[in-house]
Tab-separated table of C-alpha atoms and ligand atoms in Angstrom:
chain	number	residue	atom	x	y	z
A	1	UNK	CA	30.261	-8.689	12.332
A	2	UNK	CA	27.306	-7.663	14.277
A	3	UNK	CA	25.872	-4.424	14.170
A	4	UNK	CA	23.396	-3.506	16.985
A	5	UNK	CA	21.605	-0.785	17.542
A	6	UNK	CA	18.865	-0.272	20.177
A	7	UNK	CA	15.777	1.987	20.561
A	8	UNK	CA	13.300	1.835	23.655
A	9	UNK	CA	9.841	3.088	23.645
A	10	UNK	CA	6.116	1.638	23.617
A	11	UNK	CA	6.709	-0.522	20.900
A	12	UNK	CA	3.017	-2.402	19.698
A	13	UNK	CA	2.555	-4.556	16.399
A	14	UNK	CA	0.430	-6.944	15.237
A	15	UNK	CA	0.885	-10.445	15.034
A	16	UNK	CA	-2.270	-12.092	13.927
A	17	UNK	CA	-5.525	-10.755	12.106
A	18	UNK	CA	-8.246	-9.717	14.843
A	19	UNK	CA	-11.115	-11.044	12.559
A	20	UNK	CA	-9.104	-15.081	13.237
A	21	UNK	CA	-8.238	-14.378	17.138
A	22	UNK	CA	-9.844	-11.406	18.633
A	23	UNK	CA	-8.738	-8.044	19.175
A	24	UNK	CA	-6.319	-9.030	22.674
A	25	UNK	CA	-4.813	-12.060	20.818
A	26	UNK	CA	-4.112	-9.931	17.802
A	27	UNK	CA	-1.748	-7.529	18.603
A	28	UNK	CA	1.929	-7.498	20.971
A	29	UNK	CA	2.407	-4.487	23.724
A	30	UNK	CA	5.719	-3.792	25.035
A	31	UNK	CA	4.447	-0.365	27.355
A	32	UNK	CA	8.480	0.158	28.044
A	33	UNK	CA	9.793	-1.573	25.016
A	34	UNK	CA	13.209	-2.224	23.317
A	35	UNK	CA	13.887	-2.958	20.031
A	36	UNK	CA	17.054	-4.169	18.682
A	37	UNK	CA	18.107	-4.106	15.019
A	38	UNK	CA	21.117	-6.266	13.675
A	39	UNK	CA	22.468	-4.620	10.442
A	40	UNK	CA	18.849	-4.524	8.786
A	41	UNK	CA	17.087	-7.343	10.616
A	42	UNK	CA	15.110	-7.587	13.559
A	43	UNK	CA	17.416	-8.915	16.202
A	44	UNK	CA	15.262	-8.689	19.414
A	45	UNK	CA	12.135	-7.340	20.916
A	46	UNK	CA	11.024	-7.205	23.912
A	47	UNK	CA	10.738	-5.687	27.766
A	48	UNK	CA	13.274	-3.583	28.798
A	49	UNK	CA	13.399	-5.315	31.877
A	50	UNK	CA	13.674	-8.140	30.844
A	51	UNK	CA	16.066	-7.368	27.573
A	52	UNK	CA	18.406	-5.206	29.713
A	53	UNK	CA	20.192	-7.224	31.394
A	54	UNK	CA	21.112	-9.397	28.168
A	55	UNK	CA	22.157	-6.887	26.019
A	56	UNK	CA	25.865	-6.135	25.361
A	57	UNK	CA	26.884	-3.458	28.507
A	58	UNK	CA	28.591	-0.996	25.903
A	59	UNK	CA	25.488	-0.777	23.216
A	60	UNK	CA	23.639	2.904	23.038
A	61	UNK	CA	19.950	2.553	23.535
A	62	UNK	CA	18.044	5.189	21.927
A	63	UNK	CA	15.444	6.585	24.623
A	64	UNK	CA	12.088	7.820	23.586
A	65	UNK	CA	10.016	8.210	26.712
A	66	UNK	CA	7.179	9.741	24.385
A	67	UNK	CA	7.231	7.948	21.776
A	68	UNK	CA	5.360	4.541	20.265
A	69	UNK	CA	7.526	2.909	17.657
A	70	UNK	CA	5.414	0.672	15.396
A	71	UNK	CA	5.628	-1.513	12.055
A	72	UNK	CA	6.698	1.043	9.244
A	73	UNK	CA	3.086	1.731	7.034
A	74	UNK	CA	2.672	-0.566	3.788
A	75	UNK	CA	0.601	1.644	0.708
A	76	UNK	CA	-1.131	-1.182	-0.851
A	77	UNK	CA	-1.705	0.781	-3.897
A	78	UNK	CA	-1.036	4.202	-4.937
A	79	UNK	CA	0.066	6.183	-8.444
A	80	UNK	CA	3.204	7.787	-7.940
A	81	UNK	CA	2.756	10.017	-11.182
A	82	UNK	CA	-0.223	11.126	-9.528
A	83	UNK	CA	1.955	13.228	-7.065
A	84	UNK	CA	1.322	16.807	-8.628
A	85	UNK	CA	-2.389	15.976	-9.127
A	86	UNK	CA	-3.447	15.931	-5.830
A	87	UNK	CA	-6.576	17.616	-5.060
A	88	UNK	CA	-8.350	18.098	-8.557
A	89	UNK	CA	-11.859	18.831	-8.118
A	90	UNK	CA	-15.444	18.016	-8.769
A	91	UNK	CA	-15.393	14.784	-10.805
A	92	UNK	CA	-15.777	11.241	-11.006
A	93	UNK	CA	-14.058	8.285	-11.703
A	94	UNK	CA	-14.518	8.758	-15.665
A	95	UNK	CA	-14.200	11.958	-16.063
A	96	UNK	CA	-11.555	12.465	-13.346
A	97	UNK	CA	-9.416	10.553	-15.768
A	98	UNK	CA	-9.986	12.157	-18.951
A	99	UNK	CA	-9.889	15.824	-17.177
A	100	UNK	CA	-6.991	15.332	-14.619
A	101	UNK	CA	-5.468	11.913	-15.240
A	102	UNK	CA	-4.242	11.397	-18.550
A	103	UNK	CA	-2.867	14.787	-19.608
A	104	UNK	CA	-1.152	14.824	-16.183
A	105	UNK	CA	0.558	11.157	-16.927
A	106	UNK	CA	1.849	12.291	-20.407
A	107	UNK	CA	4.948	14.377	-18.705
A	108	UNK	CA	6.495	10.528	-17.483
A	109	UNK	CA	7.852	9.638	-21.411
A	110	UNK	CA	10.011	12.070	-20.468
A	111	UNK	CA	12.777	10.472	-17.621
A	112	UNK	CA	13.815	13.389	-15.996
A	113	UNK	CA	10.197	14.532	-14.855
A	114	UNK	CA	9.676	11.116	-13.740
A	115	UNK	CA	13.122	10.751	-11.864
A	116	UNK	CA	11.841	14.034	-10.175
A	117	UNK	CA	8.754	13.549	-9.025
A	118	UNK	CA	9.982	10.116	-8.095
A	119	UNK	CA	11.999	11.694	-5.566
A	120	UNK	CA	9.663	13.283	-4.309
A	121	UNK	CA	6.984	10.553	-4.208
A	122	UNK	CA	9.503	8.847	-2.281
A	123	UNK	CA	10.087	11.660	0.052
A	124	UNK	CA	6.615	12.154	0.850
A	125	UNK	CA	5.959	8.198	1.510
A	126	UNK	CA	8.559	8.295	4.071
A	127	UNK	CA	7.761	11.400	5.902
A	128	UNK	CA	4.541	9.620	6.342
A	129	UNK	CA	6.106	6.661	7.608
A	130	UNK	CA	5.776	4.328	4.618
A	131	UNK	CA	8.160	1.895	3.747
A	132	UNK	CA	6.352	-0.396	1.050
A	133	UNK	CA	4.336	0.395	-1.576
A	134	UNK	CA	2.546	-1.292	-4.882
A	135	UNK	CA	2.624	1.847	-7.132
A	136	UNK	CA	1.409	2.184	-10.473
A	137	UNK	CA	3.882	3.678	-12.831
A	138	UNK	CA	2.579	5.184	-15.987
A	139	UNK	CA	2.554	3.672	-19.404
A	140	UNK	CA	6.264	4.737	-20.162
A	141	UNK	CA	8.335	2.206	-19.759
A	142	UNK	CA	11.367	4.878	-18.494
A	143	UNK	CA	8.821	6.209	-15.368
A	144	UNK	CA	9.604	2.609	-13.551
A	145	UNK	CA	13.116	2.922	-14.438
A	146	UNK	CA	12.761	5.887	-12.626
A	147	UNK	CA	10.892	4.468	-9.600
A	148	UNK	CA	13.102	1.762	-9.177
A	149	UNK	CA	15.812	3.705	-9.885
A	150	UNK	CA	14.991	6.493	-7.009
A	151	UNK	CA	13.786	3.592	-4.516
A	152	UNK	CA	17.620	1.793	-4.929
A	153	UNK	CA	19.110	4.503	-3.567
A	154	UNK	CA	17.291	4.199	-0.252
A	155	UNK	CA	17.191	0.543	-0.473
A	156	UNK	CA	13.078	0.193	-0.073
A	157	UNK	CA	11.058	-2.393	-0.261
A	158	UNK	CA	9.042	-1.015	-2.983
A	159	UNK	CA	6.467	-2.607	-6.016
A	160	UNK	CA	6.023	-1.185	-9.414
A	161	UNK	CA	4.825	-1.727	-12.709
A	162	UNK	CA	4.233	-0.280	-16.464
A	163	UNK	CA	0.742	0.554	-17.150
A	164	UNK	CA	-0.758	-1.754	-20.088
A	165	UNK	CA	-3.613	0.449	-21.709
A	166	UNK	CA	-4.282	-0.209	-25.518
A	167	UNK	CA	-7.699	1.422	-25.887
A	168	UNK	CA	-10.113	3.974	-24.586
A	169	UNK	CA	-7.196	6.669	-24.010
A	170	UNK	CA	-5.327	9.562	-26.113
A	171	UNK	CA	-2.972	8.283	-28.365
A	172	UNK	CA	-0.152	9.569	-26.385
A	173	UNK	CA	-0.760	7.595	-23.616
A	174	UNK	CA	-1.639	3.790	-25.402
A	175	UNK	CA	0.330	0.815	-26.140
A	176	UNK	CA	0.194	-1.905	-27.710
A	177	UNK	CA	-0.408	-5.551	-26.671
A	178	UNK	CA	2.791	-6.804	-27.827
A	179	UNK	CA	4.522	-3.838	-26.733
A	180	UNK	CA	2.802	-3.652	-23.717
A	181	UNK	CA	4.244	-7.736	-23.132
A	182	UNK	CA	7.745	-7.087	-24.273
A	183	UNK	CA	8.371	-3.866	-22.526
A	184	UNK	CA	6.874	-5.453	-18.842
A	185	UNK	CA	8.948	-8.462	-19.327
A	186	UNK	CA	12.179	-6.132	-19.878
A	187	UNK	CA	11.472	-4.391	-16.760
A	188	UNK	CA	10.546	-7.796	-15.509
A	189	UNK	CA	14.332	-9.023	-16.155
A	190	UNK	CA	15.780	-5.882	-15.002
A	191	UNK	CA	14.227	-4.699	-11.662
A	192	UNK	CA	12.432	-7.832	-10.628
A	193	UNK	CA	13.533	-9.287	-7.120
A	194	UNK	CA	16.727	-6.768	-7.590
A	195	UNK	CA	17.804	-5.900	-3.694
A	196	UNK	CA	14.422	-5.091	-2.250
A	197	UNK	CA	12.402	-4.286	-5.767
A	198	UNK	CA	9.707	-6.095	-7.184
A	199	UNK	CA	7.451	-5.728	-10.328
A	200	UNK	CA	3.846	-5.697	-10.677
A	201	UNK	CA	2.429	-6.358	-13.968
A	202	UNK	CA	0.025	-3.710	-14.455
A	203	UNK	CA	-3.143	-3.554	-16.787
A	204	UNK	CA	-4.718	-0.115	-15.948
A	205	UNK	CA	-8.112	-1.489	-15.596
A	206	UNK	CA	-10.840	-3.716	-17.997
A	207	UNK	CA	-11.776	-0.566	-20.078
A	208	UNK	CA	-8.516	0.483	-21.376
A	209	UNK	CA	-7.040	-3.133	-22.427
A	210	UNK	CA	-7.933	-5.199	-25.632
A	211	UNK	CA	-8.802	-9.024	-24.900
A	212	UNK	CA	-5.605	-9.826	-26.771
A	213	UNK	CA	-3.314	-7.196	-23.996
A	214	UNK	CA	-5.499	-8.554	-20.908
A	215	UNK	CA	-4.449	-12.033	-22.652
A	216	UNK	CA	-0.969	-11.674	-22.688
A	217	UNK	CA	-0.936	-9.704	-19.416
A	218	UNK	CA	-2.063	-13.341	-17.501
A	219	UNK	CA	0.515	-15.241	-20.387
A	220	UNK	CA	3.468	-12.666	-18.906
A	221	UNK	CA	2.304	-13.598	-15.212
A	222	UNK	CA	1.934	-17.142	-15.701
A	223	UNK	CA	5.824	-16.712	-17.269
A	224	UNK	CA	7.377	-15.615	-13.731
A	225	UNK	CA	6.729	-17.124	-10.218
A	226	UNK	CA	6.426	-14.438	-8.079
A	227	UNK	CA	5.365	-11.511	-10.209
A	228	UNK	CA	2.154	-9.536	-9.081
A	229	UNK	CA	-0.606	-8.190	-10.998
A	230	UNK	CA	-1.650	-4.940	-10.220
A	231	UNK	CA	-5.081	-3.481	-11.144
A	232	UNK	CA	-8.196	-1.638	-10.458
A	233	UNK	CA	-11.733	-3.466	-9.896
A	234	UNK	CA	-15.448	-2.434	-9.513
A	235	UNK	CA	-14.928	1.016	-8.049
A	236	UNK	CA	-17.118	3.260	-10.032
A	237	UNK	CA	-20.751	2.111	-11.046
A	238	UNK	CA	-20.570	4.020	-14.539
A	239	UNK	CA	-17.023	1.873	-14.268
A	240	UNK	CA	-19.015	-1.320	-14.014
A	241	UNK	CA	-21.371	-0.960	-16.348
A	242	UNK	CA	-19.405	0.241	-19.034
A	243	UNK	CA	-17.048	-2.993	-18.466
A	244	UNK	CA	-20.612	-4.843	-18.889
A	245	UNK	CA	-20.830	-3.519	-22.507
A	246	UNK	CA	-17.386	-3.854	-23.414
A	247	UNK	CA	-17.246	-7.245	-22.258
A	248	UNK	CA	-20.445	-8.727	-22.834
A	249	UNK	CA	-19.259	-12.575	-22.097
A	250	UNK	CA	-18.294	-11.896	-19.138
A	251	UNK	CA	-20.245	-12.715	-16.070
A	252	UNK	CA	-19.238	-9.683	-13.388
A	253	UNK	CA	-16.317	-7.399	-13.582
A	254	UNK	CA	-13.624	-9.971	-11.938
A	255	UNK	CA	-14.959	-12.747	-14.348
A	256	UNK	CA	-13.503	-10.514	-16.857
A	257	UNK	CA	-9.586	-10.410	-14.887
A	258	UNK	CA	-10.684	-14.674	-14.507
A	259	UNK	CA	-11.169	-15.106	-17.853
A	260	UNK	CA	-7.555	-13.882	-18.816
A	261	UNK	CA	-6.161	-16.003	-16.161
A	262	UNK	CA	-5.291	-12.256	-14.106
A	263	UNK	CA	-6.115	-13.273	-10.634
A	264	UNK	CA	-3.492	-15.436	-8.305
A	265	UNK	CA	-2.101	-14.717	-4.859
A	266	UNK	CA	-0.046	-11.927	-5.866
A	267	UNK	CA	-2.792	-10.599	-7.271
A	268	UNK	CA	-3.942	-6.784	-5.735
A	269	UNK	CA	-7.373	-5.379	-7.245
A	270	UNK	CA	-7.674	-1.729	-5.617
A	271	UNK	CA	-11.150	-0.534	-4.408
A	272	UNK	CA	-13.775	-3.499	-4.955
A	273	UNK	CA	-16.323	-1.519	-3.386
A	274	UNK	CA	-19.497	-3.154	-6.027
A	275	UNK	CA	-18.861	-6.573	-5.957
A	276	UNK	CA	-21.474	-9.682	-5.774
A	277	UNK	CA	-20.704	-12.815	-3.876
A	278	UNK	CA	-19.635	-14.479	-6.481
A	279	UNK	CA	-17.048	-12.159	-7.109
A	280	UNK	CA	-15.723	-12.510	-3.353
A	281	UNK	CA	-15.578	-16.443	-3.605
A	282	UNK	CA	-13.231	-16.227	-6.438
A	283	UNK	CA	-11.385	-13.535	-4.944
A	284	UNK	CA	-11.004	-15.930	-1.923
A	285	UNK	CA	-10.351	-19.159	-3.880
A	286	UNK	CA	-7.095	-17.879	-5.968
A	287	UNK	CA	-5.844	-15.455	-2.796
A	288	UNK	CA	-6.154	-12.520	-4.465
A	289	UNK	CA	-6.308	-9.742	-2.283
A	290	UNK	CA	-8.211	-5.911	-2.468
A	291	UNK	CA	-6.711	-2.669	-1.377
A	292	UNK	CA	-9.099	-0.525	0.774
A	293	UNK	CA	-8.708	3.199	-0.534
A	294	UNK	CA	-11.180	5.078	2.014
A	295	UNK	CA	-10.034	8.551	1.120
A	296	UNK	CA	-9.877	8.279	-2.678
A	297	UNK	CA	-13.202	6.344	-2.160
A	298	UNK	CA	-14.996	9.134	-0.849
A	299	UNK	CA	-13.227	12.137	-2.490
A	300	UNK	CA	-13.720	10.333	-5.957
A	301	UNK	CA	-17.503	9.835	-4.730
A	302	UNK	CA	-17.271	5.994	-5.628
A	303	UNK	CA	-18.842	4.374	-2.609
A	304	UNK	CA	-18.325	2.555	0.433
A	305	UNK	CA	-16.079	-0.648	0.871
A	306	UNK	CA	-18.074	-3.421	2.561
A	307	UNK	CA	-14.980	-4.361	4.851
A	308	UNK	CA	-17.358	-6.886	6.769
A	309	UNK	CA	-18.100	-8.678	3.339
A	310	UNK	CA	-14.379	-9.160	2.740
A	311	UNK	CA	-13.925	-10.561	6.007
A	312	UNK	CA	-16.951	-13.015	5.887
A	313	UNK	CA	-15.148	-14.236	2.626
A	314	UNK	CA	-11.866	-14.806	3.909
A	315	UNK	CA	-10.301	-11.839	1.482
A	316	UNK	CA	-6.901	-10.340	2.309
A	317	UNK	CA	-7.358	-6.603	2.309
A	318	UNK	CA	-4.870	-4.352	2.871
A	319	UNK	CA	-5.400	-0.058	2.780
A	320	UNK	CA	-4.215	1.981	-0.078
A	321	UNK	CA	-3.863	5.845	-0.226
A	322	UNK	CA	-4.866	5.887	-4.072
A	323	UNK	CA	-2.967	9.027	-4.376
A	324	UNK	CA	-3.917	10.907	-6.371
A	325	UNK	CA	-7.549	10.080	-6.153
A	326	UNK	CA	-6.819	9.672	-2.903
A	327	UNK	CA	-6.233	13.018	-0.731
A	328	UNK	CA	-3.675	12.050	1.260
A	329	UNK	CA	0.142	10.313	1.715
A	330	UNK	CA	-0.710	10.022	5.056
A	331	UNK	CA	-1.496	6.465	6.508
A	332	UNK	CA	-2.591	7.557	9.914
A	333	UNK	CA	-5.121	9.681	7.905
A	334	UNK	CA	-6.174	6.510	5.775
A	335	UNK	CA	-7.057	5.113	9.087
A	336	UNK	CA	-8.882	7.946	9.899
A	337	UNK	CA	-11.245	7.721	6.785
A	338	UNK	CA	-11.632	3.838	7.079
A	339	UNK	CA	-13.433	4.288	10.174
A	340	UNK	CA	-15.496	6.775	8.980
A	341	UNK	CA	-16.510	4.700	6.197
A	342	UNK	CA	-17.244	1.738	7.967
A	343	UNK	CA	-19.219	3.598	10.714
A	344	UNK	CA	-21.147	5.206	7.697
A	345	UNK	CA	-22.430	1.425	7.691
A	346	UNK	CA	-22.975	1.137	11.341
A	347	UNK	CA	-19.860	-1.127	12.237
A	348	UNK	CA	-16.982	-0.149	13.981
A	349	UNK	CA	-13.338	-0.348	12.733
A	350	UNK	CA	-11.236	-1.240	15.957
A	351	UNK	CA	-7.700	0.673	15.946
A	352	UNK	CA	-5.705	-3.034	15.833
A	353	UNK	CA	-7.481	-3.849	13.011
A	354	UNK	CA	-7.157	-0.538	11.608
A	355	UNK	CA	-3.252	-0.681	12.269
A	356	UNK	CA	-3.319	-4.726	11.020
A	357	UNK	CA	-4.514	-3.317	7.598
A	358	UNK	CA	-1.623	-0.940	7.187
A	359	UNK	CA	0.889	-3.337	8.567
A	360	UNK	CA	0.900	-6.891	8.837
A	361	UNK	CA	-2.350	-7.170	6.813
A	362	UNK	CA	-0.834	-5.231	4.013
A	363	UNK	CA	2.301	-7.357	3.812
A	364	UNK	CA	-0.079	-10.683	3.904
A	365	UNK	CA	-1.727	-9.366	0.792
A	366	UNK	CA	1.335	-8.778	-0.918
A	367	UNK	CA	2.565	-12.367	0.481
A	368	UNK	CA	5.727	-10.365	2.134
A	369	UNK	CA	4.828	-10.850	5.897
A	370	UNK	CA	8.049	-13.339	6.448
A	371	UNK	CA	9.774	-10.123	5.366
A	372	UNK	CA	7.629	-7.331	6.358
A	373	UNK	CA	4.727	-6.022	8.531
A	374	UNK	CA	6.081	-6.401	12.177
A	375	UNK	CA	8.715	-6.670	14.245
A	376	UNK	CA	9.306	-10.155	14.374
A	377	UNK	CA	12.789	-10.725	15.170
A	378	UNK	CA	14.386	-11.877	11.985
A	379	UNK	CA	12.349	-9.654	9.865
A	380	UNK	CA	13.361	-6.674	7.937
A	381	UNK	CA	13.920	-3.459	10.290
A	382	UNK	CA	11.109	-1.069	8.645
A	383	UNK	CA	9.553	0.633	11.368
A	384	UNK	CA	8.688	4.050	12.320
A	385	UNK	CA	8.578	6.081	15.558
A	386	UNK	CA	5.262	8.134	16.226
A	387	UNK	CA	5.873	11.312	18.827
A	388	UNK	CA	3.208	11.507	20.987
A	389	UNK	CA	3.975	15.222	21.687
A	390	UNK	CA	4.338	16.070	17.996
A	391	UNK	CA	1.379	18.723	17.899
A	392	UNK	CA	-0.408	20.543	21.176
A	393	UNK	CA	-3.569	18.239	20.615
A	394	UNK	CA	-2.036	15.092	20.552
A	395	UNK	CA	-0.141	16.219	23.771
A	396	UNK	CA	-3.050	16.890	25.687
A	397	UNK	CA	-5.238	14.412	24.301
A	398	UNK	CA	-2.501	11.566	24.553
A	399	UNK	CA	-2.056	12.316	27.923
A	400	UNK	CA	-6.045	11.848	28.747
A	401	UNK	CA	-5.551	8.404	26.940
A	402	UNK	CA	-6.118	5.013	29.255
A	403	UNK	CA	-4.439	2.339	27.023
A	404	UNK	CA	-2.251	1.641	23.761
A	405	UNK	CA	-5.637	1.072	21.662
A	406	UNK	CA	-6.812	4.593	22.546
A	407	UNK	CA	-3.444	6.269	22.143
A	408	UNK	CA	-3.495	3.945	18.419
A	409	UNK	CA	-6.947	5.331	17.958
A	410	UNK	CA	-5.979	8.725	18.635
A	411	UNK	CA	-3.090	8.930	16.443
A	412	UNK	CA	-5.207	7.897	14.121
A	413	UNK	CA	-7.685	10.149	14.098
A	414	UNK	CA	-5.968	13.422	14.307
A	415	UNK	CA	-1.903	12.588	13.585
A	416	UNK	CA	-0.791	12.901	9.920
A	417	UNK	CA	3.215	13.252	8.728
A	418	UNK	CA	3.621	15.673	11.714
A	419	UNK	CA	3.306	12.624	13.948
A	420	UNK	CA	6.382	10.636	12.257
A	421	UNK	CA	9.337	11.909	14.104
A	422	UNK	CA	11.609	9.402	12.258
A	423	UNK	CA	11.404	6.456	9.376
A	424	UNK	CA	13.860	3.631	9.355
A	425	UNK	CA	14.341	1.422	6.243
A	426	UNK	CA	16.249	-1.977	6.725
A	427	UNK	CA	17.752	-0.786	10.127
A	428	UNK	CA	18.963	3.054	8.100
A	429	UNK	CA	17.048	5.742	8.909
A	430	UNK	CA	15.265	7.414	6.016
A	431	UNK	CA	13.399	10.144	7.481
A	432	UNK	CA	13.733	12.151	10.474
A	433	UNK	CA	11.040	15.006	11.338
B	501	GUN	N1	-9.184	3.351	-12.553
B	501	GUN	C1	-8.407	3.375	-13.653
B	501	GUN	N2	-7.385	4.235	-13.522
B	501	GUN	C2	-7.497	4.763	-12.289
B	501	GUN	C3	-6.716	5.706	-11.560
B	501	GUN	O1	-5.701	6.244	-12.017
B	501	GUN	N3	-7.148	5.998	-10.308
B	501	GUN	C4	-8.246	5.402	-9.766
B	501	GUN	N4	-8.614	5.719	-8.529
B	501	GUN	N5	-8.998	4.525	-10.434
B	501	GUN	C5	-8.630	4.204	-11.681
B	502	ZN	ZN1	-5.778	3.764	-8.312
């Protein structure tokens, strides 16, 4: 039994990467658009003139004359126990952890808390118009029951893991490499590829594993096909050179994730913002991808991501909100703080590639783009529907704008969760302003 539904609007999403076939060959622009959703699958896009007239004479068609519908967002990495921490001030990467972090992450052993701030983790994704995530759990085994158990009921395409972190942290928040193994691979068997769930095995970073946990974190990943690994890499310079002296055999920081066998094409490393040639070959040889984190980047005072290396090197990148280092849910304003950071280097971030990196980009690094990213018809209905009159200045200025890249660009620059008038999840909606 069919289920249609119909929604016409602008509808634009990317179908290719600008950096393979130009900006114009990148993207799809339907200026009066509809969009048809079968159950929760992309059933047709197109036209309206030209869909009309072959759609079914008694289906209701959901008008919104001001109103761009687009690919729903995908949060290549971000720490849902992070939630309450938002905003903690004047530190770096180090000390941000030990200060802020840590003590903050000790509240998820108990289940409840987690479930709670799950919720509203969840909540605040899709009032910002994000449907996927990679999220880092904490190292309590019961806060990704929690996730997983809050993103069910919603039916989200979400990623999670358990952090593995055996050294340099308090007590309360270490494991142990075998527990660290057995515990991931329970979760593994549990949540794994369960509806619309996936696991990410999910070393914190070098510094807090043991050779022996970073060892069986690549034995665990070698266990499972389609498993990702989760982690950070080379965001901090204090970061990088204490990984130096911890692991003196290694060549660079990746070598040390190489070395352990840690790096494959489900393989995300958030921030990569100090990294040497070498480092982008290899990340380009075993299609591991990075997660651009522009506002956590610059709030956490790390540096700036050399987006233009990453490209020359063939890297998938996708953009990450890095909440809580990262200041906001919003992935309109992630786009706004990308472009500032790669104008800081005197490029220019175009608004397709900008929306590429929190789409279709995003589901290519997380090897999900036959499932996610646009609105191919077959795909998975996750999209989201941006109000151009949401606030007074995007009214006015919207109005002054000449084409879909400058509207894009606009939104981008000055929309946030006001601008997502409604979220739809596998054809259900999940958020309506
Ligand atoms: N490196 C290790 N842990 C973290 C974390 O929680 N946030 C960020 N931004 N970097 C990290
Ligand atoms: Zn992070």
């Amino acid at each position: 039994m069919s289920q249609l539904k119909a929604w016409r609007a602008a509808i634009v999403h990317c179908i290719a990467d600008p950096k393979d076939v130009g900006i114009d060959a990148a993207y799809e622009y339907f200026e009066d658009g509809i969009l048809v959703v079968d159950g929760d699958k992309i059933h047709a896009l197109g036209h309206a003139e030209q869909l009309l007239p072959n759609l079914p004479y008694n289906l209701s068609i959901e008008h919104h004359p001001d109103a761009i519908i687009t690919p729903g967002f995908i949060d290549t990495h971000i720490h849902y126990p992070q939630t309450d921490m938002i905003g903690s001030y004047g530190e770096q990467l180090l000390t941000w952890l030990n200060t802020y972090t840590f003590p903050e992450e000790s509240k998820f052993s108990d289940k409840a808390h987690a479930r709670d701030v799950a919720d509203r983790f969840l909540k605040e994704l899709l009032r910002n118009g994000t449907t996927t995530a990679l999220v880092f759990g904490t190292v309590h085994k019961v806060s990704v029951d929690a996730f997983f158990e809050a993103s069910e009921v919603h039916n989200l395409r979400m990623i999670c893991g358990k952090v593995m972190m055996d050294r340099n942290a308090p007590d309360y928040l270490t494991d142990t490499p075998e527990s660290s193994y057995q515990e991931s691979k329970e979760l593994i068997d549990t949540w794994h590829n369960k509806g619309r769930l996936h696991y990410a095995i999910t070393p914190r970073f070098a510094p807090t594993s043991s050779d022996e946990q970073l060892q069986l974190a690549g034995k665990l990943l070698s266990e499972y096909d389609d498993v990702y690994l989760h982690t950070h890499l080379s965001e901090n310079k204090d970061e990088c050179a204490w990984v130096q002296d911890l692991f003196p055999n290694s060549s660079n920081y990746l070598n040390v994730y190489d070395q352990h066998k840690l790096l494959s094409e489900r393989s995300v490393f958030a921030h990569g913002i100090h990294l040497c040639d070498s480092e982008y070959h290899r990340l380009h040889e075993t299609g591991s991808a990075i997660s651009f984190c522009p506002t956590s980047n610059l709030f956490i005072g790390s540096g700036l991501f050399k987006l233009s290396k990453a490209e020359e090197n063939n890297v998938n990148v996708g953009l990450g909100t890095d909440v809580g280092g990262g200041t906001s849910f919003s992935m309109l304003q992630t786009m706004n703080e990308a472009y500032k950071v790669i104008q800081l280097q005197n490029e220019n971030l175009n608004p397709i590639k900008s929306l590429y990196l929190s789409t279709l980009g995003g589901a290519k690094a997380l090897r999900l783009d036959d499932k996610i990213g646009n609105l191919a018809v077959g795909t998975e209905a996750d999209f989201i529907i941006l109000d151009k009159k949401a606030t007074p200045l995007l009214d006015s200025r919207l109005a002054l704008s000449k084409n879909i890249e400058e509207s894009l660009f606009v939104f981008m620059t000055i929309g946030d969760d006001r601008a997502i008038q409604a979220t739809y999840s596998a054809g259900k909606c999940v958020h309506k302003r």
